[in-house]
PDB file of C-alpha atoms and ligand atoms in Angstrom:
ATOM      1  CA  MET A 802      99.908  77.770  94.595  1.00 59.00           C
ATOM      2  CA  ASN A 803     102.125  79.776  96.903  1.00 66.00           C
ATOM      3  CA  ALA A 804     105.777  79.476  96.009  1.00 65.00           C
ATOM      4  CA  GLY A 805     106.752  79.730  99.689  1.00 69.00           C
ATOM      5  CA  PHE A 806     110.438  79.152 100.316  1.00 66.00           C
ATOM      6  CA  ARG A 807     110.966  78.541  96.582  1.00 68.00           C
ATOM      7  CA  ARG A 808     110.665  82.281  96.026  1.00 68.00           C
ATOM      8  CA  ILE A 809     114.106  82.780  97.551  1.00 66.00           C
ATOM      9  CA  LEU A 810     115.799  79.750  96.086  1.00 64.00           C
ATOM     10  CA  GLU A 811     117.476  80.320  92.754  1.00 58.00           C
ATOM     11  CA  LYS A 812     117.020  76.819  91.513  1.00 55.00           C
ATOM     12  CA  GLN A 813     113.482  75.892  90.568  1.00 53.00           C
ATOM     13  CA  GLU A 814     112.523  72.312  90.850  1.00 55.00           C
ATOM     14  CA  GLU A 815     111.050  70.685  87.797  1.00 57.00           C
ATOM     15  CA  GLN A 816     107.309  70.794  87.514  1.00 61.00           C
ATOM     16  CA  PRO A 817     105.555  67.440  87.452  1.00 61.00           C
ATOM     17  CA  THR A 818     104.791  66.333  83.905  1.00 65.00           C
ATOM     18  CA  PHE A 819     101.432  65.074  82.711  1.00 68.00           C
ATOM     19  CA  PRO A 820     100.927  62.023  80.534  1.00 71.00           C
ATOM     20  CA  THR A 821     100.117  62.761  76.881  1.00 77.00           C
ATOM     21  CA  PHE A 822      96.766  61.831  75.425  1.00 78.00           C
ATOM     22  CA  THR A 823      95.561  61.450  71.876  1.00 81.00           C
ATOM     23  CA  LYS A 824      92.416  63.166  70.695  1.00 84.00           C
ATOM     24  CA  GLY A 825      89.287  61.185  71.334  1.00 83.00           C
ATOM     25  CA  GLN A 826      90.949  58.877  73.811  1.00 82.00           C
ATOM     26  CA  ARG A 827      88.697  57.903  76.668  1.00 83.00           C
ATOM     27  CA  VAL A 828      90.215  58.100  80.068  1.00 79.00           C
ATOM     28  CA  SER A 829      88.762  57.503  83.446  1.00 80.00           C
ATOM     29  CA  VAL A 830      89.899  59.883  86.114  1.00 78.00           C
ATOM     30  CA  MET A 831      89.746  59.799  89.799  1.00 80.00           C
ATOM     31  CA  LEU A 832      89.874  63.204  91.393  1.00 81.00           C
ATOM     32  CA  GLU A 833      91.150  63.833  94.814  1.00 82.00           C
ATOM     33  CA  LYS A 834      91.708  67.241  96.321  1.00 81.00           C
ATOM     34  CA  ARG A 835      94.789  67.378  98.418  1.00 80.00           C
ATOM     35  CA  GLU A 836      96.380  70.248 100.211  1.00 80.00           C
ATOM     36  CA  SER A 837      99.926  69.888 101.356  1.00 77.00           C
ATOM     37  CA  LEU A 838     102.905  71.998 102.220  1.00 79.00           C
ATOM     38  CA  THR A 839     106.307  71.645 100.677  1.00 77.00           C
ATOM     39  CA  ALA A 840     109.181  71.178 103.076  1.00 79.00           C
ATOM     40  CA  PRO A 841     112.053  73.645 102.782  1.00 80.00           C
ATOM     41  CA  PRO A 842     115.481  72.126 102.284  1.00 83.00           C
ATOM     42  CA  LEU A 843     117.243  71.088 105.458  1.00 88.00           C
ATOM     43  CA  ARG A 844     119.723  73.385 107.146  1.00 93.00           C
ATOM     44  CA  TYR A 845     123.378  72.630 106.586  1.00 94.00           C
ATOM     45  CA  SER A 846     124.958  69.895 108.631  1.00 94.00           C
ATOM     46  CA  GLU A 847     128.644  70.012 109.480  1.00 93.00           C
ATOM     47  CA  ALA A 848     129.426  67.808 106.459  1.00 94.00           C
ATOM     48  CA  ASP A 849     127.340  70.062 104.161  1.00 94.00           C
ATOM     49  CA  LEU A 850     129.133  73.161 105.402  1.00 93.00           C
ATOM     50  CA  LEU A 851     132.547  71.564 105.034  1.00 95.00           C
ATOM     51  CA  SER A 852     131.842  70.605 101.434  1.00 94.00           C
ATOM     52  CA  GLN A 853     130.494  74.111 100.668  1.00 93.00           C
ATOM     53  CA  MET A 854     133.669  75.606 102.114  1.00 92.00           C
ATOM     54  CA  GLU A 855     135.739  73.258 100.020  1.00 92.00           C
ATOM     55  CA  LYS A 856     133.735  74.183  96.931  1.00 91.00           C
ATOM     56  CA  TYR A 857     134.415  77.906  97.479  1.00 88.00           C
ATOM     57  CA  GLY A 858     138.027  77.407  98.506  1.00 84.00           C
ATOM     58  CA  LEU A 859     137.502  78.630 102.067  1.00 86.00           C
ATOM     59  CA  GLY A 860     140.012  77.467 104.648  1.00 86.00           C
ATOM     60  CA  THR A 861     142.096  74.339 104.388  1.00 85.00           C
ATOM     61  CA  PRO A 862     141.210  70.784 105.409  1.00 88.00           C
ATOM     62  CA  ALA A 863     143.042  71.518 108.659  1.00 88.00           C
ATOM     63  CA  THR A 864     141.233  74.759 109.487  1.00 91.00           C
ATOM     64  CA  ARG A 865     137.679  74.299 108.179  1.00 92.00           C
ATOM     65  CA  ALA A 866     136.270  72.557 111.246  1.00 92.00           C
ATOM     66  CA  GLU A 867     137.911  75.216 113.417  1.00 93.00           C
ATOM     67  CA  ILE A 868     136.302  78.008 111.408  1.00 92.00           C
ATOM     68  CA  ILE A 869     132.884  76.436 111.986  1.00 93.00           C
ATOM     69  CA  GLU A 870     133.592  76.066 115.723  1.00 93.00           C
ATOM     70  CA  ARG A 871     134.531  79.734 115.807  1.00 92.00           C
ATOM     71  CA  LEU A 872     131.097  80.611 114.380  1.00 92.00           C
ATOM     72  CA  VAL A 873     129.460  78.618 117.168  1.00 91.00           C
ATOM     73  CA  GLU A 874     131.677  80.205 119.834  1.00 88.00           C
ATOM     74  CA  THR A 875     130.953  83.716 118.622  1.00 86.00           C
ATOM     75  CA  GLU A 876     127.240  82.869 118.644  1.00 85.00           C
ATOM     76  CA  THR A 877     126.652  83.665 114.995  1.00 89.00           C
ATOM     77  CA  VAL A 878     125.292  80.167 114.401  1.00 92.00           C
ATOM     78  CA  GLU A 879     123.954  77.531 116.735  1.00 91.00           C
ATOM     79  CA  ARG A 880     123.849  73.773 116.432  1.00 92.00           C
ATOM     80  CA  LYS A 881     120.501  72.054 116.771  1.00 91.00           C
ATOM     81  CA  ASN A 882     120.241  68.331 116.135  1.00 90.00           C
ATOM     82  CA  GLY A 883     123.437  68.329 114.110  1.00 91.00           C
ATOM     83  CA  ARG A 884     122.411  71.216 111.850  1.00 94.00           C
ATOM     84  CA  PHE A 885     123.389  74.870 111.893  1.00 95.00           C
ATOM     85  CA  TYR A 886     120.945  77.732 112.348  1.00 94.00           C
ATOM     86  CA  PRO A 887     121.854  81.412 112.197  1.00 92.00           C
ATOM     87  CA  THR A 888     121.341  83.266 115.466  1.00 88.00           C
ATOM     88  CA  SER A 889     119.821  86.729 115.632  1.00 83.00           C
ATOM     89  CA  LYS A 890     123.387  88.014 115.919  1.00 84.00           C
ATOM     90  CA  GLY A 891     124.420  86.092 112.808  1.00 88.00           C
ATOM     91  CA  LYS A 892     121.439  87.358 110.817  1.00 88.00           C
ATOM     92  CA  GLN A 893     122.111  90.958 111.827  1.00 85.00           C
ATOM     93  CA  LEU A 894     125.783  90.595 110.978  1.00 84.00           C
ATOM     94  CA  ILE A 895     124.970  89.389 107.478  1.00 86.00           C
ATOM     95  CA  GLU A 896     122.570  92.334 107.069  1.00 84.00           C
ATOM     96  CA  LEU A 897     125.190  94.804 108.246  1.00 82.00           C
ATOM     97  CA  VAL A 898     128.275  93.860 106.285  1.00 81.00           C
ATOM     98  CA  ASN A 899     129.026  94.776 102.698  1.00 80.00           C
ATOM     99  CA  GLU A 900     128.200  92.393  99.891  1.00 83.00           C
ATOM    100  CA  GLU A 901     131.884  92.050  99.153  1.00 81.00           C
ATOM    101  CA  LEU A 902     132.842  91.084 102.680  1.00 80.00           C
ATOM    102  CA  LYS A 903     130.283  88.315 102.934  1.00 82.00           C
ATOM    103  CA  SER A 904     131.032  86.877  99.519  1.00 86.00           C
ATOM    104  CA  PRO A 905     133.075  83.696  99.702  1.00 86.00           C
ATOM    105  CA  GLN A 906     135.042  84.933  96.679  1.00 87.00           C
ATOM    106  CA  LEU A 907     136.789  87.690  98.630  1.00 84.00           C
ATOM    107  CA  THR A 908     138.055  85.325 101.306  1.00 82.00           C
ATOM    108  CA  ALA A 909     138.997  82.743  98.698  1.00 84.00           C
ATOM    109  CA  ARG A 910     140.968  85.362  96.775  1.00 86.00           C
ATOM    110  CA  TRP A 911     142.838  86.374  99.918  1.00 85.00           C
ATOM    111  CA  GLU A 912     143.583  82.765 100.731  1.00 83.00           C
ATOM    112  CA  LYS A 913     144.874  82.106  97.223  1.00 86.00           C
ATOM    113  CA  GLN A 914     147.242  85.047  97.509  1.00 88.00           C
ATOM    114  CA  LEU A 915     148.424  83.796 100.898  1.00 87.00           C
ATOM    115  CA  GLU A 916     149.108  80.397  99.408  1.00 87.00           C
ATOM    116  CA  ALA A 917     151.127  81.967  96.624  1.00 90.00           C
ATOM    117  CA  ILE A 918     153.165  83.859  99.214  1.00 91.00           C
ATOM    118  CA  ALA A 919     153.731  80.627 101.128  1.00 90.00           C
ATOM    119  CA  ARG A 920     155.129  79.085  97.950  1.00 91.00           C
ATOM    120  CA  GLY A 921     157.379  82.087  97.459  1.00 90.00           C
ATOM    121  CA  ASN A 922     155.432  83.422  94.463  1.00 88.00           C
ATOM    122  CA  GLY A 923     153.932  86.503  96.010  1.00 83.00           C
ATOM    123  CA  ASN A 924     154.799  89.810  97.539  1.00 88.00           C
ATOM    124  CA  PRO A 925     153.813  89.747 101.221  1.00 89.00           C
ATOM    125  CA  LYS A 926     154.272  93.498 101.663  1.00 92.00           C
ATOM    126  CA  ALA A 927     152.011  94.362  98.758  1.00 90.00           C
ATOM    127  CA  PHE A 928     149.466  91.811  99.969  1.00 90.00           C
ATOM    128  CA  LEU A 929     149.334  93.295 103.468  1.00 90.00           C
ATOM    129  CA  ARG A 930     149.139  96.835 102.130  1.00 92.00           C
ATOM    130  CA  ASN A 931     146.289  95.814  99.892  1.00 88.00           C
ATOM    131  CA  ILE A 932     144.380  93.993 102.612  1.00 86.00           C
ATOM    132  CA  ARG A 933     144.774  96.942 104.956  1.00 91.00           C
ATOM    133  CA  LYS A 934     143.418  99.303 102.316  1.00 91.00           C
ATOM    134  CA  GLN A 935     140.487  97.025 101.492  1.00 87.00           C
ATOM    135  CA  THR A 936     139.660  96.528 105.174  1.00 86.00           C
ATOM    136  CA  ASP A 937     139.741 100.275 105.841  1.00 89.00           C
ATOM    137  CA  ARG A 938     137.344 100.851 102.982  1.00 88.00           C
ATOM    138  CA  LEU A 939     134.990  98.025 104.010  1.00 84.00           C
ATOM    139  CA  VAL A 940     134.864  99.180 107.641  1.00 84.00           C
ATOM    140  CA  ALA A 941     134.310 102.807 106.612  1.00 86.00           C
ATOM    141  CA  GLU A 942     131.389 101.690 104.460  1.00 83.00           C
ATOM    142  CA  ILE A 943     129.770  99.859 107.371  1.00 80.00           C
ATOM    143  CA  LYS A 944     130.315 102.827 109.683  1.00 80.00           C
ATOM    144  CA  GLN A 945     128.587 105.130 107.223  1.00 81.00           C
ATOM    145  CA  SER A 946     125.614 102.848 106.752  1.00 76.00           C
ATOM    146  CA  GLU A 947     122.329 103.677 108.461  1.00 74.00           C
ATOM    147  CA  ARG A 948     121.962 100.213 109.863  1.00 73.00           C
ATOM    148  CA  THR A 949     122.538  99.638 113.544  1.00 73.00           C
ATOM    149  CA  TYR A 950     123.359  96.538 115.476  1.00 72.00           C
ATOM    150  CA  ARG A 951     121.246  95.556 118.439  1.00 72.00           C
ATOM    151  CA  PRO A 952     122.859  92.936 120.649  1.00 73.00           C
ATOM    152  CA  HIS A 953     120.542  89.945 120.518  1.00 73.00           C
ATOM    153  CA  ASN A 954     121.362  88.838 124.014  1.00 79.00           C
ATOM    154  CA  LEU A 955     120.928  92.052 125.984  1.00 83.00           C
ATOM    155  CA  THR A 956     119.068  91.423 129.229  1.00 85.00           C
ATOM    156  CA  GLY A 957     117.062  93.861 131.295  1.00 84.00           C
ATOM    157  CA  SER A 958     119.382  93.565 134.273  1.00 87.00           C
ATOM    158  CA  MET A 959     121.952  96.173 135.108  1.00 90.00           C
ATOM    159  CA  CYS A 960     125.645  95.740 135.853  1.00 93.00           C
ATOM    160  CA  PRO A 961     126.178  96.390 139.574  1.00 93.00           C
ATOM    161  CA  GLU A 962     129.561  97.929 138.836  1.00 93.00           C
ATOM    162  CA  CYS A 963     128.964 100.371 135.993  1.00 93.00           C
ATOM    163  CA  GLY A 964     125.206 100.445 135.399  1.00 91.00           C
ATOM    164  CA  SER A 965     125.334  99.212 131.789  1.00 89.00           C
ATOM    165  CA  PHE A 966     123.024  96.425 130.705  1.00 89.00           C
ATOM    166  CA  LEU A 967     124.204  92.854 131.054  1.00 91.00           C
ATOM    167  CA  LYS A 968     124.410  90.468 128.113  1.00 89.00           C
ATOM    168  CA  GLU A 969     123.736  86.777 128.329  1.00 88.00           C
ATOM    169  CA  ARG A 970     126.420  84.490 126.944  1.00 85.00           C
ATOM    170  CA  VAL A 971     126.280  80.737 126.525  1.00 80.00           C
ATOM    171  CA  THR A 972     129.515  79.112 127.611  1.00 78.00           C
ATOM    172  CA  LYS A 973     130.602  75.535 128.187  1.00 73.00           C
ATOM    173  CA  GLU A 974     129.949  76.096 131.889  1.00 71.00           C
ATOM    174  CA  GLY A 975     126.378  77.259 131.335  1.00 76.00           C
ATOM    175  CA  ARG A 976     124.874  80.688 130.858  1.00 85.00           C
ATOM    176  CA  MET A 977     126.829  83.716 132.052  1.00 88.00           C
ATOM    177  CA  LEU A 978     125.819  87.340 132.444  1.00 91.00           C
ATOM    178  CA  VAL A 979     128.540  89.671 131.193  1.00 91.00           C
ATOM    179  CA  CYS A 980     128.627  93.444 131.158  1.00 92.00           C
ATOM    180  CA  SER A 981     127.901  95.006 127.756  1.00 87.00           C
ATOM    181  CA  ASN A 982     130.356  97.790 128.553  1.00 86.00           C
ATOM    182  CA  MET A 983     133.601  96.713 126.897  1.00 83.00           C
ATOM    183  CA  THR A 984     135.782  98.413 129.500  1.00 90.00           C
ATOM    184  CA  CYS A 985     133.975  96.766 132.431  1.00 91.00           C
ATOM    185  CA  ARG A 986     135.029  93.251 133.372  1.00 89.00           C
ATOM    186  CA  PHE A 987     131.953  92.327 135.400  1.00 92.00           C
ATOM    187  CA  ARG A 988     130.551  88.850 134.825  1.00 89.00           C
ATOM    188  CA  LYS A 989     128.540  86.413 136.867  1.00 88.00           C
ATOM    189  CA  ARG A 990     127.088  82.979 136.478  1.00 87.00           C
ATOM    190  CA  LYS A 991     123.444  82.759 135.449  1.00 85.00           C
ATOM    191  CA  ASP A 992     123.090  79.014 135.694  1.00 82.00           C
ATOM    192  CA  PRO A 993     124.421  77.246 138.764  1.00 83.00           C
ATOM    193  CA  LYS A 994     127.682  75.405 138.236  1.00 84.00           C
ATOM    194  CA  LEU A 995     127.300  71.707 137.471  1.00 85.00           C
ATOM    195  CA  SER A 996     129.407  69.120 139.262  1.00 87.00           C
ATOM    196  CA  HIS A 997     130.423  65.693 138.022  1.00 88.00           C
ATOM    197  CA  ARG A 998     128.377  64.070 140.750  1.00 91.00           C
ATOM    198  CA  ARG A 999     125.273  62.356 139.437  1.00 94.00           C
ATOM    199  CA  CYS A1000     121.900  62.616 141.110  1.00 95.00           C
ATOM    200  CA  PRO A1001     121.092  59.257 142.730  1.00 95.00           C
ATOM    201  CA  GLN A1002     117.542  59.446 141.397  1.00 95.00           C
ATOM    202  CA  CYS A1003     117.587  60.911 137.888  1.00 95.00           C
ATOM    203  CA  LYS A1004     121.338  60.371 137.233  1.00 94.00           C
ATOM    204  CA  LYS A1005     121.737  63.877 135.842  1.00 92.00           C
ATOM    205  CA  ARG A1006     124.679  66.064 136.870  1.00 91.00           C
ATOM    206  CA  MET A1007     124.052  67.853 140.146  1.00 92.00           C
ATOM    207  CA  GLU A1008     124.577  71.546 140.809  1.00 91.00           C
ATOM    208  CA  ILE A1009     127.450  72.411 143.110  1.00 88.00           C
ATOM    209  CA  HIS A1010     126.974  75.137 145.698  1.00 87.00           C
ATOM    210  CA  GLU A1011     128.924  76.577 148.539  1.00 83.00           C
ATOM    211  CA  GLY A1012     126.842  77.151 151.631  1.00 82.00           C
ATOM    212  CA  LYS A1013     127.661  78.088 155.203  1.00 84.00           C
ATOM    213  CA  ALA A1014     128.190  74.437 156.080  1.00 82.00           C
ATOM    214  CA  GLY A1015     130.511  73.892 153.123  1.00 85.00           C
ATOM    215  CA  ILE A1016     130.134  72.543 149.646  1.00 88.00           C
ATOM    216  CA  TYR A1017     126.967  70.673 148.791  1.00 91.00           C
ATOM    217  CA  PHE A1018     125.376  69.149 145.696  1.00 92.00           C
ATOM    218  CA  GLN A1019     121.811  69.668 144.636  1.00 93.00           C
ATOM    219  CA  CYS A1020     119.365  68.259 142.102  1.00 94.00           C
ATOM    220  CA  ARG A1021     116.441  70.658 141.943  1.00 92.00           C
ATOM    221  CA  PRO A1022     113.985  68.516 139.965  1.00 93.00           C
ATOM    222  CA  CYS A1023     114.418  65.620 142.411  1.00 95.00           C
ATOM    223  CA  ASN A1024     114.823  67.814 145.467  1.00 93.00           C
ATOM    224  CA  VAL A1025     117.988  65.988 146.522  1.00 93.00           C
ATOM    225  CA  ILE A1026     120.789  67.634 148.465  1.00 93.00           C
ATOM    226  CA  GLU A1027     124.028  65.877 149.336  1.00 92.00           C
ATOM    227  CA  LYS A1028     126.946  67.156 151.327  1.00 89.00           C
ATOM    228  CA  ALA A1029     130.352  67.013 149.651  1.00 82.00           C
ATOM    229  CA  GLU A1030     131.931  64.811 152.341  1.00 72.00           C
ATOM    230  CA  GLU A1031     129.613  61.942 151.516  1.00 50.00           C
ATOM    231  CA  GLN A1032     131.507  61.328 148.316  1.00 48.00           C
ATOM    232  CA  LYS A1033     134.765  60.509 150.111  1.00 50.00           C
ATOM    233  CA  LYS A1034     135.718  56.949 149.406  1.00 50.00           C
ATOM    234  CA  THR A1035     137.006  55.099 152.450  1.00 51.00           C
ATOM    235  CA  LYS A1036     137.777  51.464 152.849  1.00 54.00           C
ATOM    236  CA  LEU A1037     135.158  50.014 155.113  1.00 56.00           C
ATOM    237  CA  GLY A1038     134.648  46.653 156.665  1.00 57.00           C
ATOM    238  CA  GLN A1039     131.570  44.500 156.222  1.00 63.00           C
ATOM    239  CA  LYS A1040     129.890  45.780 159.375  1.00 61.00           C
ATOM    240  CA  GLU A1041     130.519  49.422 158.611  1.00 60.00           C
ATOM    241  CA  ARG A1042     129.238  49.008 155.095  1.00 63.00           C
ATOM    242  CA  ALA A1043     126.022  47.429 156.349  1.00 66.00           C
ATOM    243  CA  LEU A1044     125.655  50.260 158.846  1.00 60.00           C
ATOM    244  CA  LEU A1045     126.298  52.841 156.167  1.00 58.00           C
ATOM    245  CA  ARG A1046     123.704  51.248 153.908  1.00 63.00           C
ATOM    246  CA  LYS A1047     121.177  51.378 156.712  1.00 58.00           C
ATOM    247  CA  TYR A1048     121.914  55.000 157.505  1.00 55.00           C
ATOM    248  CA  SER A1049     122.188  56.163 153.953  1.00 52.00           C
ATOM    249  CA  ALA A1050     118.670  54.842 153.382  1.00 50.00           C
ATOM    250  CA  GLU A1051     117.579  57.101 156.214  1.00 46.00           C
ATOM    251  CA  ASN A1052     119.803  59.829 154.878  1.00 44.00           C
ATOM    252  CA  ASP A1053     117.951  59.768 151.590  1.00 46.00           C
ATOM    253  CA  SER A1054     114.732  60.773 153.258  1.00 44.00           C
ATOM    254  CA  PHE A1055     116.691  63.296 155.293  1.00 44.00           C
ATOM    255  CA  SER A1056     118.170  64.918 152.232  1.00 45.00           C
ATOM    256  CA  THR A1057     114.772  65.023 150.554  1.00 46.00           C
ATOM    257  CA  SER A1058     113.132  66.705 153.501  1.00 49.00           C
ATOM    258  CA  LEU A1059     116.063  69.093 153.774  1.00 51.00           C
ATOM    259  CA  GLY A1060     115.515  69.914 150.128  1.00 52.00           C
ATOM    260  CA  ASP A1061     111.820  70.477 150.788  1.00 58.00           C
ATOM    261  CA  LEU A1062     112.578  72.795 153.684  1.00 54.00           C
ATOM    262  CA  LEU A1063     115.081  74.730 151.620  1.00 54.00           C
ATOM    263  CA  LYS A1064     112.620  75.084 148.781  1.00 56.00           C
ATOM    264  CA  GLN A1065     109.927  76.286 151.158  1.00 59.00           C
ATOM    265  CA  ALA A1066     112.326  78.803 152.624  1.00 59.00           C
ATOM    266  CA  LEU A1067     113.299  80.014 149.157  1.00 59.00           C
ATOM    267  CA  ASP A1068     109.674  80.281 148.072  1.00 60.00           C
ATOM    268  CA  LYS A1069     108.877  82.313 151.168  1.00 57.00           C
ATOM    269  CA  LYS A1070     111.780  84.603 150.422  1.00 53.00           C
ATOM    270  CA  LYS A1071     110.478  85.193 146.910  1.00 49.00           C
ATOM    271  CA  ASN A1072     106.977  86.172 148.091  1.00 48.00           C
TER     272      ASN A1072
HETATM  273 ZN1   ZN B2433     129.742  96.873 133.989  1.00 75.74          ZN
HETATM  274 ZN1   ZN B2434     117.726  64.221 140.116  1.00 75.74          ZN
END
């Protein structure tokens, strides 16, 4: 039997026990060969993480959720179906830093001292001096180590302004390409910007673009393009509304064929 994930878990699960028999007892057995895989424990959910943080004295009830959000924002973990998975960046970070720095005890100790200071039972100057000294030592250790960090999100495309490679970042507005050179501010959108307008066919949010004729909305999968003005709400009479319905039906086919033409043009450009 291969121990699989159990090799790296400290806690061993109990082995199944067999019934006891007395000597000479006749038993009938039915044998069945089965092969199955054990399932590793689930990744932490937000509630799991919060209770682990509480257990180790990390953060306060007011800051714990924020600390987790910060991990997501800095792309060290990502949320998938309500559970947290380390990213390549997160895994590398854990490999790089000193044992001490990644131990929850260090942070908990610092937080305890801070609490004491808040209650007036500590020496803030000594605390700061100490933290500074510890941080200097920890950073020096990492700098001396042979390990290197490779940005997980480096792309093959070059920054048009300084020639460094661009990194891909996931933001609330979609994917962005940002320059990996810290002193260069270049960034551009990788995904088109999404509007709040819903596609009339699939009801998903439409992309918003600015073309020569002004702002327009587009749903690529459905091949629908709508001009921004169409969204304007005006009070119309019965007749006008009927007319509009008639023409918007025609407009639908118009927008689809416009989308087709645009796609054709784009495809041609690519070839
Ligand atoms: Zn640059
Ligand atoms: Zn659509």
